[in-house]
Amino acid sequence: RKEVEQDPGPFNVPEGATVAFNCTYSNSASQSFFWYRQDCRKEPKLLMSVYSSGNEDGRFTAQLNRASQYISLLIRDSKLSDSATYLCVVNPGETTDSWGKLQFGAGTQVVVTP
Amino acid sequence: DAMVIQNPRYQVTQFGKPVTLSCSQTLNHNVMYWYQQKSSQAPKLLFHYYDKDFNNEADTPDNFQSRRPNTSFCFLDIRSPGLGDAAMYLCATSRGAAEQFFGPGTRLTVL
């Protein structure tokens, strides 16, 4: 089983619609969670951190469910510019063996269409 | 603006010809990372420096070496590139275990 799993998509979304997708993680002791956005042939860029209580940044909402070990990302009022691959990233903790070793999902592709 | 810079952005080398990729940062972060990313795959951590301490991943080939002469700079040396080493190489930085910030990457082609 992969440490971080995501539906690869693509999620085809009409402009203005809402899209949501999840990511599951295997290590129940994981410390922190992030969503990164990666455009084709570009570097990953931090979209938002995910907090236990859930958090919102403009049109983006992230949720964490520790009991079921998943995080989610919801995008409201989708824009054409939201088309990208969204990487789920998990920090497993700060033990000697795991320090600095972010666990990346392979990404969920979102395609927003006019 | 504070940032992570990678040079060159595109590097073409011949099979077996050594190549060096560079990364610099103005964020004053104490941790620097090198990742390899192939198409449609997640970034794969090669190694990282926590301050001056070098940490190699167990499955990173010996063909890959790194140097960090000071806080701002980090280099990735590929001693004898093979066709399988063609990839995007990403440098990232962080302050301790906080979120990581990535440079724009160097796309390596091996002929």
Short mmCIF file of C-alpha atoms in Angstrom, two decimals, chain A:
data_model
loop_
_atom_site.label_atom_id
_atom_site.label_comp_id
_atom_site.label_asym_id
_atom_site.label_seq_id
_atom_site.Cartn_x
_atom_site.Cartn_y
_atom_site.Cartn_z
CA ARG A 1 0.00 0.00 0.00
CA LYS A 2 1.32 3.44 -0.91
CA GLU A 3 1.93 5.87 1.92
CA VAL A 4 -0.20 8.56 0.27
CA GLU A 5 -2.84 7.71 -2.30
CA GLN A 6 -4.79 9.98 -4.61
CA ASP A 7 -7.25 9.49 -7.42
CA PRO A 8 -5.18 10.50 -10.47
CA GLY A 9 -8.21 11.88 -12.31
CA PRO A 10 -8.56 13.75 -14.52
CA PHE A 11 -11.47 15.56 -12.95
CA ASN A 12 -13.09 17.50 -15.79
CA VAL A 13 -14.90 20.48 -14.27
CA PRO A 14 -17.00 23.11 -16.02
CA GLU A 15 -15.91 26.65 -15.29
CA GLY A 16 -17.76 27.96 -12.25
CA ALA A 17 -18.52 24.51 -10.82
CA THR A 18 -17.28 22.96 -7.59
CA VAL A 19 -14.88 20.05 -7.47
CA ALA A 20 -13.66 18.06 -4.50
CA PHE A 21 -11.24 15.20 -4.11
CA ASN A 22 -9.58 13.27 -1.33
CA CYS A 23 -6.26 11.84 -0.40
CA THR A 24 -5.67 8.98 2.03
CA TYR A 25 -2.56 8.42 4.11
CA SER A 26 -1.33 5.28 5.81
CA ASN A 27 0.60 6.56 8.84
CA SER A 28 -1.81 7.41 11.62
CA ALA A 29 0.94 9.32 13.45
CA SER A 30 1.43 11.79 10.60
CA GLN A 31 2.00 15.30 11.88
CA SER A 32 1.10 17.80 9.21
CA PHE A 33 -0.56 17.94 5.85
CA PHE A 34 -0.39 20.13 2.79
CA TRP A 35 -1.85 20.60 -0.64
CA TYR A 36 0.59 21.64 -3.35
CA ARG A 37 -0.34 22.66 -6.87
CA GLN A 38 1.85 21.65 -9.79
CA ASP A 39 1.39 22.98 -13.30
CA CYS A 40 2.66 20.97 -16.25
CA ARG A 41 6.48 20.89 -16.30
CA LYS A 42 6.70 23.34 -13.39
CA GLU A 43 7.61 23.01 -9.74
CA PRO A 44 5.14 22.20 -6.96
CA LYS A 45 3.85 25.32 -5.22
CA LEU A 46 2.35 25.32 -1.77
CA LEU A 47 -1.39 25.89 -2.04
CA MET A 48 -2.30 25.54 1.61
CA SER A 49 -1.54 23.75 4.80
CA VAL A 50 -4.32 21.62 6.25
CA TYR A 51 -5.29 22.17 9.86
CA SER A 52 -7.20 19.87 12.16
CA SER A 53 -10.20 22.15 12.28
CA GLY A 54 -10.29 22.58 8.53
CA ASN A 55 -9.35 25.79 6.81
CA GLU A 56 -10.38 27.95 3.94
CA ASP A 57 -8.39 30.21 1.63
CA GLY A 58 -10.62 32.06 -0.79
CA ARG A 59 -12.25 29.50 -3.06
CA PHE A 60 -10.23 26.62 -1.59
CA THR A 61 -11.27 24.60 1.45
CA ALA A 62 -9.18 21.85 3.03
CA GLN A 63 -10.38 19.33 5.57
CA LEU A 64 -8.56 16.75 7.68
CA ASN A 65 -10.20 13.58 8.99
CA ARG A 66 -7.73 11.89 11.31
CA ALA A 67 -10.10 9.06 12.26
CA SER A 68 -10.40 7.95 8.64
CA GLN A 69 -6.94 9.17 7.66
CA TYR A 70 -7.83 11.35 4.75
CA ILE A 71 -7.62 14.95 3.72
CA SER A 72 -9.76 16.69 1.16
CA LEU A 73 -9.59 19.72 -1.08
CA LEU A 74 -12.64 21.53 -2.39
CA ILE A 75 -12.46 24.20 -5.08
CA ARG A 76 -15.49 26.46 -5.50
CA ASP A 77 -16.32 28.60 -8.53
CA SER A 78 -13.59 26.90 -10.58
CA LYS A 79 -11.50 29.07 -12.88
CA LEU A 80 -9.68 28.01 -16.01
CA SER A 81 -6.47 28.86 -14.18
CA ASP A 82 -7.24 26.19 -11.57
CA SER A 83 -6.33 23.52 -14.13
CA ALA A 84 -3.33 21.77 -12.62
CA THR A 85 -2.24 18.67 -10.74
CA TYR A 86 -2.89 18.85 -7.00
CA LEU A 87 -0.39 17.00 -4.85
CA CYS A 88 -1.33 15.73 -1.43
CA VAL A 89 1.69 15.94 0.86
CA VAL A 90 2.05 14.44 4.32
CA ASN A 91 4.73 15.06 6.91
CA PRO A 92 4.96 11.75 8.78
CA GLY A 93 6.58 13.26 11.85
CA GLU A 94 9.84 14.20 13.37
CA THR A 95 11.44 10.94 14.34
CA THR A 96 15.06 10.43 13.35
CA ASP A 97 14.09 8.18 10.45
CA SER A 98 11.26 10.26 9.08
CA TRP A 99 12.53 13.79 9.53
CA GLY A 100 12.26 15.91 6.39
CA LYS A 101 10.81 13.06 4.39
CA LEU A 102 7.60 14.45 3.06
CA GLN A 103 5.37 11.80 1.57
CA PHE A 104 3.90 12.84 -1.76
CA GLY A 105 0.87 11.53 -3.51
CA ALA A 106 1.17 11.16 -7.26
CA GLY A 107 -1.35 13.95 -7.75
CA THR A 108 -4.91 14.53 -8.87
CA GLN A 109 -5.30 16.22 -12.23
CA VAL A 110 -8.02 18.84 -12.53
CA VAL A 111 -9.07 20.20 -15.92
CA VAL A 112 -11.43 23.18 -15.89
CA THR A 113 -13.25 23.64 -19.17
CA PRO A 114 -14.99 26.74 -20.56
#
